[in-house]
Short mmCIF file of C-alpha atoms in Angstrom, two decimals:
data_model
loop_
_atom_site.label_atom_id
_atom_site.label_comp_id
_atom_site.label_asym_id
_atom_site.label_seq_id
_atom_site.Cartn_x
_atom_site.Cartn_y
_atom_site.Cartn_z
CA MET A 1 -0.38 21.16 -21.08
CA SER A 2 1.63 17.99 -20.78
CA GLY A 3 0.92 15.86 -17.74
CA PRO A 4 3.29 15.08 -14.89
CA VAL A 5 5.92 12.39 -15.31
CA VAL A 6 6.86 9.34 -13.27
CA THR A 7 10.54 9.49 -12.28
CA GLY A 8 10.71 6.82 -9.59
CA ILE A 9 9.00 3.51 -8.80
CA GLY A 10 9.05 1.48 -5.57
CA LEU A 11 7.19 -1.81 -5.88
CA LEU A 12 6.65 -4.85 -3.67
CA ALA A 13 4.62 -7.71 -5.08
CA PRO A 14 4.14 -11.38 -4.22
CA ASN A 15 6.26 -12.34 -7.24
CA GLY A 16 8.92 -9.68 -6.95
CA PHE A 17 10.55 -7.66 -4.20
CA GLY A 18 11.47 -4.52 -6.09
CA VAL A 19 10.35 -3.23 -9.45
CA GLU A 20 12.94 -4.93 -11.64
CA ARG A 21 12.49 -8.33 -9.97
CA TYR A 22 8.74 -7.98 -10.34
CA TRP A 23 9.06 -7.12 -14.03
CA GLU A 24 11.44 -10.00 -14.68
CA ALA A 25 8.98 -12.37 -12.96
CA VAL A 26 6.07 -11.01 -14.97
CA LEU A 27 7.86 -11.48 -18.29
CA GLU A 28 8.96 -14.99 -17.30
CA GLY A 29 5.47 -15.88 -16.08
CA ARG A 30 6.53 -16.51 -12.47
CA GLY A 31 3.71 -16.05 -9.99
CA GLY A 32 3.47 -15.48 -6.26
CA ILE A 33 0.17 -17.18 -5.48
CA GLY A 34 0.16 -20.03 -2.99
CA ARG A 35 -1.48 -21.42 0.12
CA ILE A 36 -1.55 -18.90 2.98
CA THR A 37 1.32 -19.51 5.40
CA ARG A 38 0.75 -16.67 7.92
CA PHE A 39 -1.76 -18.70 9.93
CA ASP A 40 -3.54 -22.04 9.83
CA VAL A 41 -5.90 -21.56 6.91
CA SER A 42 -7.13 -25.15 6.76
CA ARG A 43 -10.60 -24.40 8.14
CA TYR A 44 -11.29 -21.47 5.82
CA PRO A 45 -13.21 -21.96 2.56
CA ALA A 46 -10.58 -20.02 0.55
CA ARG A 47 -6.89 -20.77 1.08
CA LEU A 48 -4.85 -19.13 -1.68
CA ALA A 49 -3.34 -15.67 -1.67
CA GLY A 50 -0.47 -13.74 -3.19
CA GLN A 51 1.98 -13.35 -0.30
CA ILE A 52 5.24 -11.43 -0.25
CA PRO A 53 7.66 -14.04 1.06
CA ASP A 54 10.22 -13.37 3.79
CA PHE A 55 9.44 -9.70 4.40
CA ARG A 56 11.26 -8.54 7.53
CA ALA A 57 10.38 -4.93 8.29
CA ALA A 58 13.35 -4.58 10.67
CA ASP A 59 15.72 -5.12 7.73
CA HIS A 60 14.36 -2.00 6.04
CA LEU A 61 12.93 0.38 8.65
CA PRO A 62 14.11 1.99 11.89
CA SER A 63 13.16 0.30 15.13
CA ARG A 64 11.11 3.31 16.28
CA LEU A 65 8.61 2.73 13.46
CA LEU A 66 8.02 -0.97 14.07
CA PRO A 67 5.78 -0.90 17.20
CA GLN A 68 3.55 1.74 15.63
CA THR A 69 2.96 0.29 12.15
CA ASP A 70 0.91 -2.47 10.58
CA ILE A 71 2.58 -4.62 7.93
CA SER A 72 0.65 -2.68 5.25
CA THR A 73 2.28 0.56 6.38
CA GLN A 74 5.69 -1.08 6.66
CA LEU A 75 5.39 -2.23 3.05
CA ALA A 76 4.23 1.25 2.00
CA LEU A 77 7.17 2.92 3.75
CA VAL A 78 9.66 0.60 2.06
CA ALA A 79 8.02 1.18 -1.34
CA ALA A 80 8.22 4.96 -0.80
CA ASP A 81 11.88 4.72 0.23
CA TRP A 82 12.64 2.79 -2.96
CA ALA A 83 10.65 5.16 -5.17
CA LEU A 84 12.53 8.22 -3.85
CA LEU A 85 15.83 6.37 -4.21
CA ASP A 86 14.94 5.36 -7.77
CA ALA A 87 14.06 8.97 -8.64
CA LYS A 88 17.30 10.18 -7.03
CA ILE A 89 15.58 13.10 -5.36
CA GLU A 90 18.52 14.85 -3.73
CA PRO A 91 17.98 16.60 -0.39
CA GLY A 92 17.13 20.22 -1.16
CA ALA A 93 15.93 19.50 -4.69
CA PHE A 94 12.50 20.68 -3.53
CA ALA A 95 11.33 22.66 -0.52
CA ASP A 96 9.51 20.44 2.00
CA TYR A 97 6.19 22.20 1.31
CA ASP A 98 6.62 21.53 -2.42
CA MET A 99 6.46 17.76 -1.94
CA GLY A 100 3.11 16.07 -1.27
CA VAL A 101 1.92 12.54 -0.56
CA VAL A 102 -1.29 11.06 -2.00
CA THR A 103 -1.90 7.40 -1.32
CA SER A 104 -4.78 4.98 -1.33
CA ASN A 105 -5.51 2.17 1.05
CA ALA A 106 -8.46 -0.21 1.04
CA CYS A 107 -8.07 -2.46 4.06
CA GLY A 108 -6.38 -0.44 6.81
CA GLY A 109 -4.14 -2.01 9.44
CA PHE A 110 -5.96 -5.30 9.97
CA GLU A 111 -3.22 -7.40 11.53
CA PHE A 112 -2.18 -4.66 13.98
CA THR A 113 -5.79 -4.04 14.94
CA HIS A 114 -6.53 -7.73 15.32
CA ARG A 115 -3.65 -7.96 17.80
CA GLU A 116 -4.90 -4.94 19.77
CA PHE A 117 -8.48 -6.20 19.76
CA LYS A 118 -7.26 -9.45 21.29
CA LYS A 119 -5.68 -7.39 24.07
CA LEU A 120 -8.91 -5.41 24.45
CA TRP A 121 -11.08 -8.43 25.09
CA SER A 122 -8.52 -10.44 27.06
CA GLN A 123 -6.74 -7.74 29.13
CA GLY A 124 -9.00 -4.70 28.92
CA PRO A 125 -8.82 -1.27 27.26
CA LYS A 126 -5.70 -0.11 29.12
CA ALA A 127 -3.67 -2.82 27.42
CA VAL A 128 -4.47 -1.53 23.93
CA SER A 129 -1.55 0.22 22.24
CA VAL A 130 -1.80 3.98 21.94
CA TYR A 131 -0.56 3.50 18.37
CA GLU A 132 -3.82 1.75 17.50
CA SER A 133 -5.21 5.30 17.31
CA PHE A 134 -3.66 5.66 13.87
CA ALA A 135 -2.16 2.30 12.89
CA TRP A 136 -5.53 1.00 11.66
CA PHE A 137 -6.34 4.07 9.62
CA TYR A 138 -6.62 4.36 5.82
CA ALA A 139 -4.69 7.66 5.85
CA VAL A 140 -1.79 6.30 7.90
CA ASN A 141 0.41 5.42 4.92
CA THR A 142 0.22 8.98 3.63
CA GLY A 143 1.02 10.30 7.12
CA GLN A 144 3.93 7.98 7.83
CA ILE A 145 5.49 8.50 4.38
CA SER A 146 5.14 12.26 4.90
CA ILE A 147 6.75 12.20 8.35
CA ARG A 148 9.59 9.83 7.45
CA ASN A 149 10.62 11.76 4.33
CA GLU A 150 9.70 15.29 5.45
CA LEU A 151 7.23 15.78 2.62
CA ARG A 152 5.01 18.56 3.95
CA GLY A 153 3.13 19.66 0.82
CA PRO A 154 -0.57 19.05 0.10
CA SER A 155 -1.32 15.46 1.04
CA SER A 156 -4.35 13.23 1.14
CA ALA A 157 -5.66 9.68 1.22
CA LEU A 158 -8.27 8.09 -1.02
CA VAL A 159 -10.39 5.03 -0.32
CA ALA A 160 -12.23 3.37 -3.21
CA GLU A 161 -11.72 -0.35 -2.59
CA GLN A 162 -9.68 -1.77 -5.49
CA ALA A 163 -10.02 1.33 -7.67
CA GLY A 164 -8.43 3.66 -5.12
CA GLY A 165 -4.82 3.28 -6.23
CA LEU A 166 -5.63 4.82 -9.61
CA ASP A 167 -7.67 7.54 -7.92
CA ALA A 168 -4.61 8.41 -5.82
CA ILE A 169 -2.48 8.75 -8.95
CA GLY A 170 -5.22 10.86 -10.55
CA HIS A 171 -5.39 13.10 -7.51
CA ALA A 172 -1.60 13.38 -7.35
CA ARG A 173 -1.72 14.60 -10.94
CA ARG A 174 -4.37 17.14 -9.95
CA THR A 175 -2.23 18.23 -6.97
CA ILE A 176 0.68 18.87 -9.33
CA ALA A 177 -1.57 20.81 -11.72
CA ARG A 178 -2.49 23.01 -8.75
CA GLY A 179 1.15 23.94 -8.23
CA THR A 180 2.94 21.31 -6.11
CA PRO A 181 5.92 20.18 -8.23
CA MET A 182 6.43 16.72 -6.72
CA VAL A 183 4.00 14.20 -5.23
CA VAL A 184 4.69 10.70 -3.92
CA THR A 185 1.68 8.57 -4.83
CA GLY A 186 0.30 5.06 -5.16
CA GLY A 187 -1.22 2.43 -2.93
CA VAL A 188 -0.25 -0.52 -0.77
CA ASP A 189 -2.40 -3.04 1.10
CA SER A 190 -1.83 -6.16 3.14
CA ALA A 191 -4.63 -7.96 4.94
CA LEU A 192 -3.70 -11.58 5.47
CA ASP A 193 -4.30 -12.26 9.16
CA PRO A 194 -7.29 -14.45 10.15
CA TRP A 195 -9.67 -11.55 10.78
CA ALA A 196 -8.76 -9.80 7.53
CA TRP A 197 -9.05 -13.07 5.67
CA ALA A 198 -12.58 -13.62 7.00
CA ALA A 199 -13.46 -10.09 5.87
CA GLN A 200 -12.03 -10.68 2.42
CA ILE A 201 -13.91 -13.96 1.99
CA ALA A 202 -17.12 -12.16 3.01
CA SER A 203 -16.98 -10.17 -0.24
CA GLY A 204 -18.18 -13.35 -1.96
CA ARG A 205 -15.71 -12.83 -4.78
CA VAL A 206 -12.66 -14.67 -3.44
CA SER A 207 -11.80 -17.86 -5.33
CA ARG A 208 -12.19 -21.11 -3.40
CA SER A 209 -10.06 -23.09 -5.82
CA ALA A 210 -7.08 -24.97 -4.36
CA ASP A 211 -5.03 -24.86 -7.58
CA PRO A 212 -2.77 -21.77 -7.73
CA ARG A 213 -2.68 -21.94 -11.54
CA ARG A 214 -6.45 -22.17 -11.95
CA ALA A 215 -7.76 -20.12 -9.02
CA TYR A 216 -7.83 -16.70 -10.68
CA LEU A 217 -8.85 -16.84 -14.33
CA PRO A 218 -10.16 -13.45 -15.45
CA PHE A 219 -11.98 -13.43 -18.81
CA ASP A 220 -12.07 -17.25 -18.79
CA SER A 221 -15.29 -19.21 -19.14
CA ALA A 222 -14.21 -20.97 -15.91
CA ALA A 223 -13.71 -17.73 -13.90
CA GLU A 224 -14.85 -18.28 -10.33
CA GLY A 225 -13.47 -15.38 -8.32
CA TYR A 226 -10.17 -13.71 -7.61
CA VAL A 227 -7.18 -14.45 -5.42
CA PRO A 228 -6.32 -11.59 -3.04
CA GLY A 229 -2.72 -10.51 -2.65
CA GLU A 230 -0.59 -8.05 -0.71
CA GLY A 231 1.76 -5.30 -1.82
CA GLY A 232 1.55 -2.37 -4.19
CA ALA A 233 3.57 0.40 -5.70
CA ILE A 234 4.56 3.95 -4.81
CA LEU A 235 5.53 6.34 -7.60
CA VAL A 236 7.37 9.63 -7.64
CA LEU A 237 5.35 11.97 -9.83
CA GLU A 238 6.81 15.31 -10.89
CA ALA A 239 5.68 18.24 -12.99
CA ALA A 240 7.51 17.74 -16.30
CA ASP A 241 9.28 21.09 -16.05
CA ALA A 242 10.33 20.37 -12.44
CA ALA A 243 11.83 17.02 -13.46
CA ARG A 244 13.65 18.77 -16.31
CA ALA A 245 14.85 21.59 -14.05
CA ARG A 246 16.44 19.25 -11.51
CA GLY A 247 17.96 17.13 -14.28
CA ALA A 248 16.01 13.94 -13.45
CA HIS A 249 18.13 11.01 -14.63
CA GLN A 250 15.15 8.99 -15.85
CA VAL A 251 11.54 9.46 -16.88
CA TYR A 252 9.35 6.37 -17.12
CA GLY A 253 6.47 8.16 -18.77
CA GLU A 254 3.67 10.62 -18.42
CA ILE A 255 0.39 10.31 -16.52
CA ALA A 256 -1.55 11.70 -19.45
CA GLY A 257 -5.18 11.18 -18.44
CA TYR A 258 -7.42 10.12 -15.59
CA ALA A 259 -11.11 9.70 -14.90
CA ALA A 260 -13.33 8.11 -12.27
CA THR A 261 -17.00 7.18 -12.47
CA PHE A 262 -19.50 5.56 -10.16
CA ASP A 263 -21.87 2.77 -11.11
CA PRO A 264 -25.64 3.13 -10.84
CA PRO A 265 -27.27 1.33 -7.91
CA PRO A 266 -27.68 -2.45 -8.27
CA GLY A 267 -31.05 -3.40 -9.73
CA SER A 268 -31.54 -0.05 -11.49
CA GLY A 269 -31.07 -1.69 -14.87
CA ALA A 270 -28.73 1.13 -15.89
CA PRO A 271 -25.41 0.06 -17.43
CA SER A 272 -22.02 0.10 -15.66
CA ALA A 273 -20.18 3.41 -15.81
CA LEU A 274 -16.85 1.73 -16.64
CA ARG A 275 -17.13 2.58 -20.34
CA ARG A 276 -17.65 6.24 -19.46
CA ALA A 277 -14.52 6.18 -17.27
CA VAL A 278 -12.54 4.89 -20.26
CA GLU A 279 -13.95 7.56 -22.57
CA LEU A 280 -13.40 10.35 -20.06
CA ALA A 281 -9.80 9.30 -19.37
CA LEU A 282 -9.05 9.23 -23.11
CA ALA A 283 -10.65 12.66 -23.51
CA ASP A 284 -8.62 13.94 -20.56
CA ALA A 285 -5.46 12.71 -22.30
CA GLY A 286 -6.60 14.21 -25.60
CA MET A 287 -6.24 10.81 -27.29
CA ARG A 288 -8.34 8.68 -29.62
CA PRO A 289 -8.91 4.99 -28.86
CA ASP A 290 -6.71 3.96 -31.80
CA GLU A 291 -3.76 5.75 -30.17
CA ILE A 292 -3.77 3.38 -27.18
CA ASP A 293 -1.39 0.43 -27.60
CA VAL A 294 -2.49 -1.81 -24.71
CA VAL A 295 -5.13 -2.02 -21.99
CA PHE A 296 -4.22 -3.28 -18.51
CA ALA A 297 -7.57 -4.66 -17.43
CA ASP A 298 -9.17 -4.60 -14.01
CA ALA A 299 -9.68 -8.35 -14.55
CA ALA A 300 -12.15 -9.08 -11.76
CA GLY A 301 -12.19 -12.83 -12.32
CA VAL A 302 -15.97 -12.83 -11.75
CA ALA A 303 -17.91 -13.72 -14.91
CA ASP A 304 -20.48 -10.90 -14.80
CA LEU A 305 -17.80 -8.29 -14.10
CA ASP A 306 -15.44 -9.70 -16.73
CA ARG A 307 -18.23 -9.46 -19.30
CA VAL A 308 -18.94 -5.83 -18.38
CA GLU A 309 -15.26 -4.95 -18.75
CA ALA A 310 -14.86 -6.84 -22.04
CA GLU A 311 -17.95 -5.07 -23.41
CA ALA A 312 -16.65 -1.66 -22.35
CA ILE A 313 -13.27 -2.29 -24.00
CA SER A 314 -14.67 -3.67 -27.25
CA ALA A 315 -17.28 -0.89 -27.40
CA VAL A 316 -14.67 1.87 -27.12
CA PHE A 317 -11.81 0.29 -29.09
CA GLY A 318 -13.63 -2.06 -31.48
CA ALA A 319 -13.76 -5.86 -31.36
CA GLY A 320 -10.30 -7.29 -30.71
CA ALA A 321 -8.73 -4.00 -31.79
CA VAL A 322 -6.42 -3.42 -28.84
CA PRO A 323 -4.27 -5.91 -26.88
CA VAL A 324 -5.65 -6.48 -23.37
CA THR A 325 -3.65 -7.97 -20.53
CA ALA A 326 -3.78 -8.73 -16.80
CA PRO A 327 -0.37 -9.49 -15.25
CA LYS A 328 -2.12 -9.37 -11.87
CA THR A 329 -3.03 -13.00 -12.56
CA LEU A 330 0.49 -13.69 -11.20
CA THR A 331 0.12 -11.69 -7.98
CA GLY A 332 -3.56 -11.79 -7.14
CA ARG A 333 -5.57 -8.61 -6.73
CA LEU A 334 -3.70 -6.18 -4.51
CA TYR A 335 -6.57 -3.86 -3.51
CA SER A 336 -5.25 -0.27 -3.50
CA GLY A 337 -1.90 -1.62 -4.71
CA GLY A 338 -3.34 -3.20 -7.87
CA GLY A 339 -3.77 -0.06 -9.97
CA PRO A 340 -0.35 1.44 -9.14
CA VAL A 341 1.40 -1.89 -9.86
CA ASP A 342 -0.38 -2.01 -13.22
CA VAL A 343 0.66 1.59 -13.94
CA ALA A 344 4.26 0.55 -13.18
CA ALA A 345 3.89 -2.45 -15.50
CA ALA A 346 2.45 -0.21 -18.21
CA LEU A 347 5.41 2.18 -17.90
CA LEU A 348 7.84 -0.74 -18.14
CA SER A 349 5.96 -2.00 -21.21
CA ILE A 350 6.63 1.40 -22.79
CA ARG A 351 10.29 1.30 -21.71
CA ASP A 352 10.98 -2.22 -22.97
CA GLY A 353 8.59 -2.47 -25.92
CA VAL A 354 6.78 -5.53 -24.65
CA VAL A 355 3.30 -6.37 -23.37
CA PRO A 356 3.33 -8.85 -20.47
CA PRO A 357 0.93 -11.78 -20.74
CA THR A 358 -2.10 -12.84 -18.72
CA SER A 359 -1.40 -16.05 -16.85
CA GLY A 360 -3.77 -18.99 -16.47
CA THR A 361 -6.69 -17.88 -18.62
CA THR A 362 -7.14 -20.15 -21.64
CA ASP A 363 -10.77 -20.12 -22.76
CA VAL A 364 -12.05 -16.60 -23.45
CA PRO A 365 -15.72 -16.63 -24.51
CA SER A 366 -15.93 -15.39 -28.11
CA GLY A 367 -18.67 -12.96 -27.08
CA TYR A 368 -16.08 -10.98 -25.10
CA ARG A 369 -14.47 -9.86 -28.38
CA ILE A 370 -11.16 -8.92 -26.76
CA ASP A 371 -7.59 -9.69 -27.83
CA LEU A 372 -6.28 -11.03 -24.51
CA VAL A 373 -2.47 -11.38 -24.49
CA ARG A 374 -1.82 -14.89 -23.20
CA GLY A 375 1.05 -17.30 -22.70
CA VAL A 376 4.11 -15.30 -23.70
CA PRO A 377 4.98 -11.59 -23.77
CA ARG A 378 4.12 -9.79 -26.98
CA ALA A 379 6.99 -7.68 -28.29
CA GLY A 380 6.34 -4.45 -30.15
CA ARG A 381 6.49 -0.74 -29.69
CA VAL A 382 4.30 0.52 -26.84
CA SER A 383 3.91 4.27 -26.57
CA SER A 384 0.75 4.46 -24.50
CA ALA A 385 -1.45 2.35 -22.25
CA LEU A 386 -4.80 2.49 -20.53
CA VAL A 387 -4.98 1.09 -16.99
CA LEU A 388 -8.36 0.15 -15.49
CA ALA A 389 -9.41 -0.66 -11.94
CA ARG A 390 -12.72 -1.25 -10.27
CA GLY A 391 -13.68 -1.36 -6.63
CA LYS A 392 -16.57 -3.15 -5.02
CA TRP A 393 -19.66 -0.95 -4.52
CA GLY A 394 -19.34 0.79 -7.86
CA PHE A 395 -15.95 2.46 -8.16
CA ASN A 396 -14.42 2.74 -11.65
CA ALA A 397 -11.10 4.40 -12.41
CA ALA A 398 -9.00 4.76 -15.57
CA VAL A 399 -5.50 6.14 -16.07
CA VAL A 400 -3.75 6.80 -19.39
CA VAL A 401 0.04 6.60 -19.41
CA ARG A 402 2.10 7.77 -22.34
CA GLU A 403 5.70 7.82 -23.47
CA ALA A 404 7.22 11.03 -22.18
CA THR A 405 8.50 13.65 -24.57
CA VAL A 406 10.69 15.38 -21.95
CA MET B 1 10.05 -4.33 47.68
CA THR B 2 9.79 -3.91 43.91
CA THR B 3 11.60 -1.00 42.32
CA MET B 4 12.03 0.03 38.72
CA THR B 5 15.61 0.46 37.53
CA THR B 6 16.98 2.46 34.62
CA GLU B 7 17.57 -0.86 32.90
CA ASP B 8 13.91 -1.82 33.37
CA LEU B 9 12.79 1.48 31.87
CA ARG B 10 15.20 1.10 28.97
CA ARG B 11 13.69 -2.29 28.19
CA VAL B 12 10.09 -1.02 28.47
CA LEU B 13 10.86 1.95 26.20
CA ILE B 14 12.31 -0.29 23.51
CA GLU B 15 9.45 -2.77 23.74
CA CYS B 16 6.83 -0.03 23.57
CA ALA B 17 8.29 2.36 21.09
CA GLY B 18 11.41 0.90 19.49
CA GLU B 19 14.93 2.19 19.58
CA ALA B 20 16.27 5.39 18.07
CA GLU B 21 18.54 4.98 15.04
CA GLN B 22 21.52 6.49 16.80
CA ASP B 23 22.77 4.40 19.67
CA VAL B 24 21.56 6.88 22.30
CA LEU B 25 20.10 4.27 24.64
CA SER B 26 23.32 2.38 25.32
CA GLY B 27 24.96 4.77 27.81
CA ASP B 28 23.71 6.29 31.03
CA ILE B 29 20.34 7.65 29.96
CA ALA B 30 18.92 8.70 33.34
CA ASP B 31 19.28 12.41 32.70
CA VAL B 32 18.97 12.50 28.91
CA GLU B 33 15.74 14.16 27.79
CA PHE B 34 13.21 11.95 26.03
CA ASP B 35 13.29 14.29 23.03
CA ASP B 36 17.00 13.58 22.65
CA LEU B 37 16.40 9.85 23.07
CA GLY B 38 13.94 10.03 20.16
CA TYR B 39 10.71 9.47 22.11
CA ASP B 40 7.63 11.62 21.57
CA SER B 41 4.54 12.01 23.74
CA LEU B 42 2.85 8.96 22.20
CA ALA B 43 5.88 6.81 22.99
CA LEU B 44 5.67 7.97 26.60
CA MET B 45 1.92 7.31 26.83
CA GLU B 46 2.53 3.80 25.57
CA THR B 47 5.32 3.41 28.13
CA ALA B 48 3.07 4.71 30.93
CA ALA B 49 0.42 2.16 30.00
CA ARG B 50 2.99 -0.63 30.24
CA ILE B 51 4.26 0.66 33.60
CA ALA B 52 0.68 0.63 34.89
CA GLN B 53 0.32 -2.99 33.80
CA ASP B 54 3.68 -4.25 35.01
CA TYR B 55 4.10 -2.18 38.21
CA GLY B 56 0.56 -1.11 39.08
CA VAL B 57 1.55 2.56 39.06
CA GLN B 58 -0.86 4.87 37.25
CA ILE B 59 0.68 7.93 35.61
CA PRO B 60 -2.04 10.23 34.24
CA ASP B 61 -1.62 11.33 30.60
CA GLU B 62 -1.28 14.98 31.59
CA ARG B 63 1.49 14.05 34.04
CA ILE B 64 3.44 11.81 31.66
CA VAL B 65 3.94 14.61 29.13
CA GLU B 66 5.54 16.74 31.86
CA LEU B 67 8.19 14.12 32.64
CA ARG B 68 11.29 15.01 30.66
CA THR B 69 13.88 12.37 31.59
CA PRO B 70 14.06 8.71 32.61
CA ARG B 71 15.13 9.81 36.10
CA GLU B 72 11.90 11.78 36.56
CA VAL B 73 9.84 8.77 35.51
CA LEU B 74 11.77 6.43 37.78
CA GLU B 75 11.43 8.78 40.78
CA LEU B 76 7.69 9.01 40.28
CA VAL B 77 7.27 5.26 39.86
CA ASN B 78 9.55 4.29 42.74
CA ASN B 79 8.08 6.88 45.15
CA SER B 80 4.67 5.55 44.34
CA LEU B 81 5.84 1.95 44.86
CA ALA B 82 7.44 2.88 48.21
CA GLN B 83 4.16 4.35 49.45
CA SER B 84 2.05 1.38 48.41
#
């Protein structure tokens, strides 16, 4: 059985508002990391983030949706609008119950909730917005995308910190295999208000560097944490025969394989389960390691985690045998949005025959034994890619994308 | 004595729940049903909470979902204000 195909992409990233602008920025090495401007960050130990500049929800969404949505949901709704537009899904192409929504979210509606909590402690419970009941919630992006676009098929939400976006795509693929011809999937997060920022810093993994070019250096000997960002991607995923039947005008590629694993408890001495996720995803795709043309790494930016990932890649593929890249060095880590943005980048690598580079990283320890694509894009045929993502507390996810044969 | 006008309610509705895409709020809305104005029960609960804050009139949740038009809301609020 061939896997479902991606026919539409909606993407909002700190370095590109829309998929083509993002891709252009990635190939030109333009980043979106800078000092936080949403609030006075001067007294916080970490001050850099990937921010989407000048986003005005009212320019893109109806007024009725604004008082009931957090910025993360507003970004998700815009990304879904763009994905459906990109796929040119005509009204009536599918019955409403044949279209599902599967998204991931890691942070919830922090900014909205922060605002309502302020009302709670300053004006009392009656002042809290009724919309807080769902605006904070991890499943709200799935719900709002479903309502806005009348997608009433099987829908769900997955939470797995920064691995969840790939899990959503994997579950969308499963949903299609179970008989729903079209699923809107992906992940979007935004958590850059003061409360959210404190919560992010509490992970202990956020970079405290003040230099946007040196703050997030995955696989570098000087790695000292990651830079968080906001945004993500929503994809339109269709059963290959359904895309063919409606005469889809474009196919970016196939979601050919997926696997998720969970790490053993800390201190158990047992190895990370990331390698097993890679092997299981390849098996799911029916592919050998030497058939994969590029790996989009999770790229934690934390030395211990970078080493684990480098070891998993070199163990499965052989030392330096496959190009590895991390364009998220230009955006920061986007939580649930990170995996879907990397899947989009992988599909564009296939389309354009080019592997985007990793920014910033210069000194990769030789013990990592990986061929990290650095500096400039690497041109060459790309027919398949492996995308990896990990979430704090042990989540590992892997997706294989492949050139479509539709 | 304070009263609530249609204009006041229009403003509260927009602040609480936004404005429908069609320009249905611009004309005389007093007798247009909330469904047709694009407001659901949550929008009305949010509006009732704001009315309680701004006018001191409590409309119970079970009552607010029975009110179908702006005129019905205004009558309830203004009767209550007149008695206070």
